[in-house]
Each structure stands twice: as structure tokens, then as C-alpha cells.
Coordinates of N, CA and C in Angstrom, one line a residue:
Chain A
N243 N 114.3 28.1 91.2 CA 114.7 28.9 90.5 C 115.5 29.7 92.0
A244 N 116.8 29.8 92.0 CA 117.0 30.1 93.3 C 117.1 32.3 93.1
G245 N 116.7 32.6 91.7 CA 116.3 33.7 92.0 C 117.2 34.8 91.8
V246 N 117.2 35.6 92.9 CA 118.8 36.9 92.0 C 119.8 36.6 93.3
T247 N 120.7 36.0 93.3 CA 121.8 36.0 94.2 C 123.0 36.9 94.2
Q248 N 123.3 36.9 95.3 CA 124.5 37.6 95.5 C 125.4 37.7 95.9
T249 N 126.7 37.4 95.6 CA 128.0 37.4 96.5 C 129.0 38.4 96.5
P250 N 129.7 38.8 97.9 CA 130.0 38.0 98.8 C 128.2 38.5 100.0
K251 N 128.0 37.8 101.3 CA 127.3 38.5 102.0 C 127.6 39.8 102.6
F252 N 128.9 39.6 102.8 CA 129.9 40.5 104.0 C 131.0 41.1 102.7
R253 N 131.6 42.2 103.4 CA 133.1 42.3 102.9 C 133.7 43.5 103.8
I254 N 135.0 44.0 103.9 CA 135.5 44.6 104.2 C 136.8 45.0 104.1
L255 N 136.7 46.3 103.3 CA 137.7 46.8 102.5 C 138.7 48.0 103.1
K256 N 139.7 47.8 102.5 CA 140.5 49.1 103.2 C 140.5 50.3 102.1
I257 N 140.5 51.5 102.6 CA 140.5 52.6 101.1 C 141.4 52.0 100.5
G258 N 140.7 52.3 99.0 CA 141.9 52.4 97.8 C 141.6 50.9 97.5
Q259 N 141.3 49.9 97.9 CA 141.0 48.6 97.2 C 140.2 48.8 96.3
S260 N 139.7 47.6 95.5 CA 138.8 47.4 94.2 C 138.6 46.0 94.8
M261 N 137.2 45.7 94.4 CA 136.5 44.4 94.4 C 135.2 45.0 93.5
T262 N 134.5 43.5 93.4 CA 133.3 42.9 92.5 C 132.4 42.5 93.1
L263 N 131.1 43.0 93.4 CA 129.8 42.3 93.7 C 129.5 41.8 92.9
Q264 N 129.3 40.5 92.9 CA 128.3 39.4 92.1 C 126.6 39.3 92.0
C265 N 126.3 39.7 90.9 CA 124.8 39.2 91.1 C 124.4 38.7 89.5
A266 N 124.0 37.6 90.0 CA 122.6 36.3 89.3 C 121.3 36.1 89.6
Q267 N 120.8 36.2 88.0 CA 119.4 36.0 88.2 C 118.8 34.9 87.2
D268 N 117.7 33.5 87.8 CA 117.8 32.5 86.6 C 116.6 32.6 86.7
M269 N 116.0 33.8 86.3 CA 114.3 34.3 86.0 C 114.2 34.5 84.5
N270 N 115.8 34.8 83.7 CA 115.3 35.5 82.4 C 115.1 36.7 82.3
H271 N 115.3 37.6 83.4 CA 115.0 38.8 83.0 C 115.6 39.7 82.5
N272 N 115.1 40.3 81.8 CA 115.9 41.5 80.8 C 116.5 42.5 81.7
Y273 N 115.4 42.8 82.4 CA 115.9 44.3 83.6 C 116.5 44.1 84.6
M274 N 118.0 44.9 85.1 CA 118.5 44.1 86.2 C 119.0 45.7 86.7
Y275 N 118.6 46.2 88.1 CA 119.7 47.3 88.5 C 120.5 46.6 89.8
W276 N 120.7 47.7 90.5 CA 121.9 47.6 91.6 C 121.6 49.0 91.9
Y277 N 121.1 48.8 93.4 CA 121.2 49.7 94.3 C 122.0 49.6 95.6
R278 N 122.0 50.9 96.2 CA 122.3 50.8 97.8 C 121.3 52.0 98.5
Q279 N 122.0 51.2 99.9 CA 121.1 51.7 101.3 C 122.0 51.9 102.1
D280 N 122.0 53.2 102.6 CA 122.3 53.9 103.9 C 121.6 53.9 104.6
P281 N 122.1 53.9 106.0 CA 120.9 54.2 107.2 C 120.0 55.1 107.0
G282 N 118.6 55.2 107.2 CA 117.5 56.7 107.0 C 117.7 56.8 105.8
M283 N 118.1 56.1 104.8 CA 117.9 56.9 103.9 C 117.4 55.7 102.9
G284 N 116.5 55.6 102.1 CA 116.1 55.3 101.3 C 117.1 54.8 100.0
L285 N 116.4 53.6 98.9 CA 116.9 52.7 98.4 C 117.6 53.8 97.5
K286 N 118.9 54.0 96.7 CA 119.3 54.8 95.4 C 119.7 53.8 94.4
L287 N 119.6 54.1 93.5 CA 119.8 53.4 92.3 C 121.0 53.8 91.7
I288 N 122.1 53.0 91.5 CA 123.2 52.7 91.3 C 123.3 53.1 89.4
Y289 N 122.7 51.5 89.0 CA 123.3 51.8 87.4 C 122.2 50.5 87.6
Y290 N 121.8 50.5 86.0 CA 120.8 49.6 85.6 C 121.0 49.3 84.1
S291 N 120.1 47.8 83.8 CA 120.7 47.7 82.5 C 119.2 47.1 82.1
V292 N 119.2 47.5 81.0 CA 117.6 46.9 80.2 C 118.2 45.2 78.6
G293 N 119.3 45.3 79.3 CA 119.6 43.5 78.7 C 120.8 43.8 78.5
A294 N 121.7 42.3 78.1 CA 123.0 41.9 77.9 C 123.5 42.9 77.0
G295 N 124.5 43.5 77.3 CA 125.7 44.9 76.5 C 124.8 46.5 76.5
I296 N 123.8 46.4 77.3 CA 123.2 48.0 77.5 C 123.3 48.3 79.0
T297 N 123.8 49.3 79.5 CA 123.7 49.8 80.8 C 123.7 50.9 81.1
D298 N 122.9 51.4 81.7 CA 123.4 53.1 81.9 C 122.8 53.5 83.3
K299 N 123.5 55.0 83.4 CA 123.9 55.2 85.2 C 122.6 55.5 85.7
G300 N 122.3 55.4 87.2 CA 121.4 55.8 88.0 C 121.5 56.9 88.5
E301 N 120.8 57.3 89.8 CA 121.1 58.0 91.0 C 122.5 58.6 91.2
V302 N 123.1 57.9 91.8 CA 125.0 57.6 92.0 C 125.8 56.3 91.9
P303 N 125.9 57.3 90.5 CA 126.6 56.0 89.7 C 128.5 56.2 89.7
N304 N 128.8 57.2 90.6 CA 130.2 58.1 90.6 C 131.0 56.8 91.9
G305 N 132.1 56.7 90.8 CA 132.8 55.3 91.8 C 132.6 53.9 91.5
Y306 N 131.8 53.6 90.4 CA 131.5 51.9 90.3 C 131.5 52.4 88.7
N307 N 131.3 50.9 88.2 CA 131.2 50.5 87.2 C 130.5 49.6 86.9
V308 N 129.7 49.0 85.9 CA 129.0 47.9 85.5 C 129.2 47.0 84.5
S309 N 128.7 46.0 84.0 CA 128.4 45.6 82.9 C 128.2 44.5 82.1
R310 N 127.4 44.0 81.5 CA 126.3 43.5 81.0 C 126.5 42.1 80.1
S311 N 127.5 41.4 80.0 CA 127.5 40.7 79.1 C 127.0 39.4 79.2
T312 N 126.0 39.1 80.0 CA 125.3 37.8 80.0 C 123.5 38.3 80.2
T313 N 122.5 37.8 80.1 CA 121.3 37.6 80.8 C 121.3 37.8 82.3
E314 N 122.1 37.0 82.5 CA 122.0 36.1 84.4 C 123.0 37.4 84.6
D315 N 123.7 37.7 84.3 CA 125.0 38.3 85.5 C 124.9 39.7 85.2
F316 N 125.0 40.4 86.5 CA 125.3 41.9 86.2 C 125.7 41.9 87.8
P317 N 127.4 42.4 87.6 CA 128.8 43.0 88.5 C 129.0 44.3 88.4
L318 N 128.7 44.5 89.6 CA 129.4 46.2 90.0 C 130.7 45.7 90.7
R319 N 130.9 47.0 90.0 CA 132.5 47.0 90.4 C 132.4 48.2 91.1
L320 N 133.5 48.2 92.2 CA 134.2 49.3 93.1 C 135.8 49.4 92.5
E321 N 136.0 50.4 92.1 CA 137.4 50.9 92.2 C 137.7 52.3 93.3
L322 N 139.0 51.8 93.8 CA 139.5 52.8 94.6 C 138.2 53.0 95.7
A323 N 137.6 52.0 96.5 CA 137.2 52.1 97.6 C 137.4 53.3 98.2
A324 N 136.5 53.7 99.1 CA 136.1 55.1 100.0 C 135.3 54.7 100.8
P325 N 135.7 55.7 102.3 CA 134.3 55.7 103.0 C 133.2 55.4 103.0
S326 N 132.9 56.8 102.1 CA 131.8 56.7 101.5 C 130.7 55.8 101.0
Q327 N 131.4 54.8 100.0 CA 131.1 53.8 99.5 C 130.6 52.8 100.6
T328 N 130.6 52.6 101.8 CA 130.2 52.4 102.8 C 128.8 51.9 103.1
S329 N 128.1 50.8 102.9 CA 126.8 50.7 102.7 C 126.2 49.4 102.8
V330 N 124.9 49.3 102.3 CA 124.5 47.5 101.8 C 123.9 47.9 100.0
Y331 N 124.1 47.0 99.4 CA 124.1 47.1 97.9 C 123.0 45.8 98.2
F332 N 122.3 46.2 96.7 CA 121.0 45.4 96.2 C 121.0 45.3 95.0
C333 N 120.9 44.0 94.2 CA 120.6 43.6 93.3 C 119.2 43.5 93.1
A334 N 118.6 43.7 91.8 CA 117.2 43.4 91.6 C 117.2 43.2 89.9
S335 N 115.8 42.5 89.6 CA 115.5 42.4 88.3 C 114.0 42.4 87.9
S336 N 114.0 42.6 87.0 CA 112.4 42.7 86.7 C 112.3 42.0 85.1
S337 N 111.2 41.8 84.8 CA 110.8 40.9 83.7 C 110.9 41.4 82.1
L338 N 110.2 42.8 82.9 CA 110.0 43.7 81.6 C 110.7 45.4 81.8
R339 N 109.8 46.0 82.5 CA 110.0 47.3 82.8 C 110.3 47.3 84.3
G340 N 110.8 48.7 84.7 CA 110.9 48.8 86.2 C 109.3 49.1 86.5
Q341 N 108.6 49.0 86.0 CA 107.3 49.3 86.3 C 106.7 48.1 86.9
E342 N 107.2 46.7 86.3 CA 107.1 45.3 86.8 C 107.9 45.1 88.2
T343 N 106.9 44.0 89.1 CA 107.5 43.9 90.1 C 109.6 43.1 90.0
Q344 N 110.0 43.8 91.3 CA 111.2 43.2 91.1 C 111.5 42.5 92.5
Y345 N 112.7 41.9 92.2 CA 112.9 40.8 92.8 C 114.4 41.3 93.4
F346 N 114.5 41.2 94.4 CA 115.8 41.4 94.9 C 116.5 40.8 95.7
G347 N 117.9 40.7 95.3 CA 118.7 39.8 96.1 C 118.8 40.1 97.4
P348 N 119.8 39.1 98.3 CA 119.5 39.2 99.9 C 121.0 40.1 100.5
G349 N 121.6 41.1 99.4 CA 122.1 42.1 99.5 C 123.5 41.9 100.4
T350 N 124.8 42.8 99.8 CA 126.1 42.7 100.6 C 126.5 43.8 101.0
R351 N 126.5 43.6 102.2 CA 126.7 44.2 103.3 C 128.9 44.8 103.1
L352 N 128.8 46.3 102.8 CA 130.4 46.6 102.4 C 130.8 47.3 103.4
L353 N 132.0 47.1 104.1 CA 132.6 48.1 105.1 C 134.2 48.7 104.8
V354 N 134.4 50.2 104.3 CA 135.3 50.3 104.0 C 135.5 51.4 104.9
L355 N 137.0 51.1 105.3 CA 138.0 51.4 106.2 C 139.3 52.2 106.1
Chain B
K250 N 113.6 68.8 98.6 CA 112.2 67.8 99.4 C 112.3 66.2 98.8
N251 N 112.0 65.1 99.5 CA 112.2 63.8 98.8 C 110.7 63.5 97.8
E252 N 110.6 63.4 97.0 CA 109.4 63.3 95.8 C 108.4 62.2 96.6
V253 N 109.0 61.2 97.6 CA 108.1 60.3 98.4 C 108.9 60.2 100.0
E254 N 107.5 60.5 100.3 CA 107.1 60.8 101.9 C 106.3 59.8 102.4
Q255 N 106.7 59.2 103.0 CA 106.4 58.3 103.7 C 106.1 58.3 105.4
S256 N 105.1 58.4 106.1 CA 104.5 58.6 107.1 C 103.5 57.3 108.2
P257 N 104.1 57.1 109.0 CA 105.0 57.6 110.2 C 106.3 57.3 110.1
Q258 N 107.3 57.4 110.4 CA 108.8 56.5 110.2 C 109.2 55.3 111.0
N259 N 108.2 55.4 112.1 CA 108.2 54.5 113.1 C 107.1 54.2 113.9
L260 N 106.1 53.2 113.8 CA 105.1 52.5 114.1 C 105.1 51.0 115.2
T261 N 104.6 51.3 116.5 CA 104.5 50.4 117.6 C 103.3 50.6 118.1
A262 N 102.8 49.3 117.5 CA 101.6 48.9 117.7 C 101.3 47.4 118.5
Q263 N 100.1 47.0 119.2 CA 100.1 45.2 119.7 C 99.3 44.8 119.1
E264 N 99.6 43.3 119.3 CA 99.3 42.0 118.1 C 97.9 42.6 117.9
G265 N 97.3 42.4 116.4 CA 96.1 42.6 116.6 C 95.3 43.8 116.1
E266 N 96.1 45.1 116.5 CA 96.1 46.1 115.8 C 95.6 46.2 114.4
F267 N 94.6 47.7 113.8 CA 94.6 47.4 112.4 C 95.9 48.7 112.0
I268 N 96.6 48.2 111.3 CA 97.9 49.4 111.1 C 97.7 50.0 109.5
T269 N 97.9 51.1 109.9 CA 98.0 52.2 108.4 C 99.3 52.8 108.6
I270 N 100.0 52.8 106.9 CA 101.1 53.4 106.9 C 100.8 54.5 105.5
N271 N 101.4 55.3 105.2 CA 101.0 56.3 104.1 C 101.9 56.5 103.2
C272 N 102.0 56.9 102.0 CA 102.7 57.2 101.2 C 102.8 58.4 100.3
S273 N 102.7 59.5 100.4 CA 102.5 60.3 99.3 C 104.0 60.8 98.4
Y274 N 103.3 61.0 97.0 CA 104.7 61.5 96.4 C 104.2 62.6 95.6
S275 N 105.0 63.1 94.8 CA 105.1 64.7 94.1 C 105.4 64.7 92.4
V276 N 105.7 63.5 92.0 CA 105.5 63.7 90.8 C 104.2 62.7 90.1
G277 N 103.9 62.9 89.2 CA 103.0 61.8 88.0 C 103.7 60.1 87.9
I278 N 102.9 59.3 88.2 CA 103.4 58.4 88.2 C 102.5 57.3 87.5
S279 N 102.8 55.9 87.0 CA 102.3 55.3 86.5 C 102.3 53.9 87.2
A280 N 102.9 53.7 88.3 CA 102.8 52.8 88.7 C 103.5 52.9 90.4
L281 N 103.0 52.5 91.7 CA 103.2 52.7 93.0 C 103.5 50.9 93.4
H282 N 105.1 50.8 94.2 CA 105.4 49.7 94.4 C 105.2 49.9 96.0
W283 N 105.1 48.8 97.3 CA 105.2 48.5 98.6 C 106.0 47.5 98.2
L284 N 107.1 47.5 99.4 CA 107.6 46.3 99.7 C 108.3 45.7 100.9
Q285 N 108.2 45.1 101.4 CA 108.7 44.4 102.5 C 110.3 44.4 102.7
Q286 N 110.7 44.8 104.1 CA 112.1 44.4 104.6 C 112.4 43.7 105.5
H287 N 112.9 42.7 105.2 CA 112.7 42.0 107.1 C 113.8 42.5 107.8
P288 N 113.8 42.3 108.5 CA 114.9 42.2 110.1 C 115.8 41.6 109.4
G289 N 116.2 40.8 109.3 CA 117.7 40.0 108.2 C 118.4 41.1 107.1
G290 N 117.0 41.8 106.9 CA 117.8 42.9 105.4 C 116.9 42.4 104.0
G291 N 116.5 41.6 104.2 CA 115.9 40.8 102.6 C 114.8 41.6 102.2
I292 N 114.6 42.2 101.0 CA 113.4 43.2 100.2 C 112.6 42.2 99.6
V293 N 111.3 42.7 99.9 CA 110.5 41.5 99.4 C 109.3 42.8 98.6
S294 N 109.1 42.4 97.2 CA 107.6 43.2 96.5 C 106.3 42.8 97.3
L295 N 105.5 43.7 97.8 CA 104.0 42.8 98.5 C 103.3 43.2 97.0
F296 N 103.5 44.9 96.4 CA 102.4 45.2 95.6 C 102.4 46.0 94.9
M297 N 102.4 46.0 93.7 CA 102.6 47.5 92.5 C 100.9 47.8 92.2
L298 N 100.6 48.5 91.9 CA 99.7 49.1 91.8 C 99.8 50.3 90.7
S299 N 98.5 50.8 90.1 CA 98.4 52.4 88.9 C 97.5 52.6 89.5
S300 N 96.3 51.7 90.7 CA 94.9 52.6 90.6 C 94.2 51.6 91.9
G301 N 93.3 52.2 91.9 CA 92.3 51.3 93.2 C 93.0 50.8 94.0
K302 N 92.4 49.3 94.5 CA 93.0 48.8 96.0 C 93.6 47.1 95.3
K303 N 94.3 46.8 95.9 CA 95.1 45.4 95.9 C 94.6 44.8 97.4
K304 N 94.5 43.5 97.2 CA 94.7 43.0 98.8 C 95.2 41.3 99.0
H305 N 95.9 41.2 99.4 CA 96.5 39.9 99.4 C 96.4 39.5 100.9
G306 N 95.9 38.7 101.6 CA 96.0 37.8 102.7 C 95.2 38.4 103.7
R307 N 96.2 39.8 104.8 CA 96.1 40.2 105.7 C 96.6 41.9 105.0
L308 N 96.6 42.2 104.0 CA 97.6 43.2 103.7 C 96.4 43.8 102.3
I309 N 96.7 45.1 102.8 CA 95.8 45.7 101.6 C 96.6 47.0 101.1
A310 N 96.7 47.2 99.8 CA 96.8 48.8 99.6 C 96.2 49.1 98.7
T311 N 96.4 50.8 98.6 CA 95.4 51.8 98.1 C 95.6 52.8 97.8
I312 N 95.3 53.3 96.2 CA 95.8 54.2 95.9 C 95.2 55.4 95.3
N313 N 95.2 56.8 95.3 CA 94.3 58.2 94.9 C 95.3 58.6 94.1
I314 N 95.5 58.1 92.6 CA 95.9 59.4 92.0 C 95.9 60.8 91.7
Q315 N 94.7 61.1 92.1 CA 94.6 62.3 92.1 C 95.2 63.1 93.5
E316 N 94.8 62.3 94.9 CA 95.7 62.9 95.6 C 97.0 63.0 95.6
K317 N 97.5 61.5 94.9 CA 98.9 61.5 95.1 C 99.4 61.0 96.1
H318 N 98.6 60.0 96.7 CA 98.5 59.0 98.0 C 98.2 58.1 97.9
S319 N 99.2 56.7 99.0 CA 98.7 55.2 98.5 C 98.4 55.3 100.5
S320 N 98.5 54.3 100.9 CA 98.1 53.8 101.8 C 98.6 51.9 101.9
L321 N 99.1 51.5 102.7 CA 99.4 50.2 103.1 C 98.9 49.7 104.5
H322 N 97.9 48.9 104.4 CA 96.6 48.5 105.5 C 97.0 47.3 106.0
I323 N 97.7 46.9 107.3 CA 97.5 45.3 107.8 C 96.5 45.3 108.6
T324 N 95.3 44.0 108.5 CA 94.1 43.7 109.3 C 95.3 42.8 110.3
A325 N 94.6 43.0 111.8 CA 95.3 41.8 112.9 C 96.4 41.5 112.6
S326 N 97.0 42.6 113.3 CA 98.7 42.6 112.9 C 99.1 41.4 113.5
H327 N 100.1 40.9 113.1 CA 100.9 40.1 114.1 C 102.4 40.0 114.3
P328 N 102.9 39.9 115.7 CA 104.5 39.9 115.7 C 105.3 39.6 113.9
R329 N 105.0 39.1 113.4 CA 105.9 38.3 112.2 C 105.7 39.4 111.2
D330 N 104.8 40.7 111.7 CA 104.4 41.5 110.6 C 105.7 42.9 110.3
S331 N 106.5 42.8 111.8 CA 107.1 43.6 112.0 C 108.4 43.3 110.9
A332 N 108.5 44.8 110.4 CA 109.7 44.8 109.4 C 109.2 46.5 108.8
V333 N 110.3 47.0 108.0 CA 110.5 47.7 107.4 C 109.2 48.1 105.9
Y334 N 108.5 48.8 105.6 CA 107.6 49.0 105.0 C 107.9 50.2 103.8
I335 N 108.4 49.9 102.8 CA 108.8 50.8 101.8 C 108.0 51.0 100.1
C336 N 107.7 52.2 100.1 CA 107.1 52.9 99.3 C 108.3 53.2 98.0
A337 N 107.5 53.1 96.5 CA 108.4 53.3 95.5 C 107.6 53.8 94.6
V338 N 107.8 54.8 94.0 CA 107.2 55.2 92.8 C 107.9 55.0 91.4
G339 N 107.7 54.8 90.3 CA 108.0 55.0 89.0 C 107.5 56.0 88.6
A340 N 108.0 56.9 88.2 CA 107.5 58.2 87.2 C 106.9 58.3 86.5
N341 N 107.6 57.6 85.1 CA 107.2 57.7 83.9 C 106.7 56.3 83.2
F342 N 105.5 55.9 82.5 CA 105.6 55.0 82.2 C 106.8 54.0 80.8
G343 N 107.1 53.5 81.1 CA 108.2 52.9 80.3 C 109.8 53.4 80.9
N344 N 109.6 54.3 81.7 CA 110.8 54.3 83.0 C 111.7 53.3 83.9
E345 N 112.9 52.9 83.5 CA 113.0 51.8 84.5 C 112.9 52.4 86.0
K346 N 113.2 53.3 85.8 CA 113.7 53.6 87.5 C 112.6 54.0 88.9
L347 N 112.8 53.5 89.8 CA 111.7 53.7 91.2 C 112.9 54.6 91.8
T348 N 111.6 55.7 92.5 CA 111.8 56.6 93.0 C 111.5 55.8 94.6
F349 N 112.6 56.2 96.0 CA 112.4 55.1 97.3 C 111.6 55.8 97.8
G350 N 110.8 55.7 99.5 CA 111.2 56.6 100.0 C 111.7 55.6 101.5
T351 N 112.0 56.0 102.1 CA 113.0 56.0 103.3 C 112.1 54.6 104.4
G352 N 110.9 54.5 104.2 CA 110.3 53.3 105.1 C 110.1 53.8 106.6
T353 N 109.0 53.1 106.8 CA 108.2 53.3 107.9 C 108.9 51.4 108.9
R354 N 109.2 51.9 110.1 CA 109.7 50.9 110.6 C 108.4 50.3 111.6
L355 N 108.1 49.2 111.4 CA 106.7 48.6 111.9 C 107.1 47.7 112.8
T356 N 106.7 47.6 114.5 CA 106.9 46.8 115.4 C 105.9 46.2 115.7
I357 N 105.4 45.1 116.0 CA 104.0 45.0 116.7 C 104.4 43.7 117.9
I358 N 103.9 44.1 118.7 CA 103.9 43.9 120.2 C 103.0 42.7 120.2
P359 N 103.6 41.7 121.2 CA 102.9 40.4 121.2 C 101.9 40.7 122.3

């Protein structure tokens, strides 16, 4: 099992550009999450999904969109990138509920200039 | 005020020392997680607990639900334990969302 994979590892965007952060898991987990981690701050939940076709907003959803067309994939879309979106983004998954162990991807470092 | 507070923020210790990292939370929870973030950035789940104590190798996690407090202990610390340790809580049973602390940066000096 590869676990949770994320691409790209690192990306530089110009203000106003758009991009999609990819996340995939091969553990047949229903629950998937997107977090951002800013320096000195705890992880913040952006969006989450409890299964294919079902997504919901987390704590900091503005400027982002997600989709969940399959159990395996949970891409995060940034539209009109802003410097405030400079962060490290982590995707995670868990088998049942958020109360179960979450498995994290390696992260994507995004710099918006 | 953050719902999850960790202390200390930074901790430097000599190899072999007994380490304690604390986590306090302000809401009722159904589960508390301890995570380890390596210097390279990867995050690994260490423990999930809702009562009592769990042990894995040199790591021990305890939780006191009444006092809303958890501790992570490392015995016989080693330089490879150097990492950021993160506490996270799930507020209500069935709630998918976790609230994270800001982490404790641990450095073990040989």
C-alpha cells in the first residue's frame, strides 16, 4: 500500500493563478480531509469528505473547492491564488470517522508570490 | 483562546532524559490524538485514546477526562525522537473534525 499520496511536493504560483492539489489513498478509506499548516499555527481543516459524492466545509474553506468523485481521490482546487494561501497542505484519510486514526500524506508546500 | 493548548512550546533535553509534553483542552471530547511531525514535515499518528493510558515502545500517553488533560511521555529519549509533537481532539462522538494544538518542538541532544 502506498497509503496517502499527494502531488506536487512543492509549487510556486503567481497571484491570481489556479491549481489543483492532488490527493489519493489506496486504503479504501471513506473519510478524507484537507488541512493547511501555517508557521506557528495548528493544522486547520479546509474541507472534508465522508464518502464519494459528499463533501463539507471545514474551518477555513474560503478560496478553495473540492470534489470527491471516487473513494480514492480527493483533489483540492485553488482558484485565484492569494499570498494568504501560502502554506503547507496536508491530505489525510481515516477508515470510519474522524475519531479513528488519520493517515497523512507527505504534504504539498505552496508559495504564492 | 485556543481550544487545545500544549506545553511547553519548545523543549530541549539531553539524550536519555524522561520527557513529558502536556495537552489541555476546553471542550468535551470523545477522543484525543497524539501525532508526530518529523523534521522533514511528514505527520504520523502515535496514539488515539479516550480514557486511561496507552503504551507503544518508549512512548506512553495518558488522559484524564475529568481534568481535560493529556500527557505524552518519552522514556530514555533519543536524538531520533526530535520532532514536533501535536495534540488533537475530536469534540463529539461521530464528529469528523479534529481541533489541533500548535505543537511542541522537542530537541534531544546527544
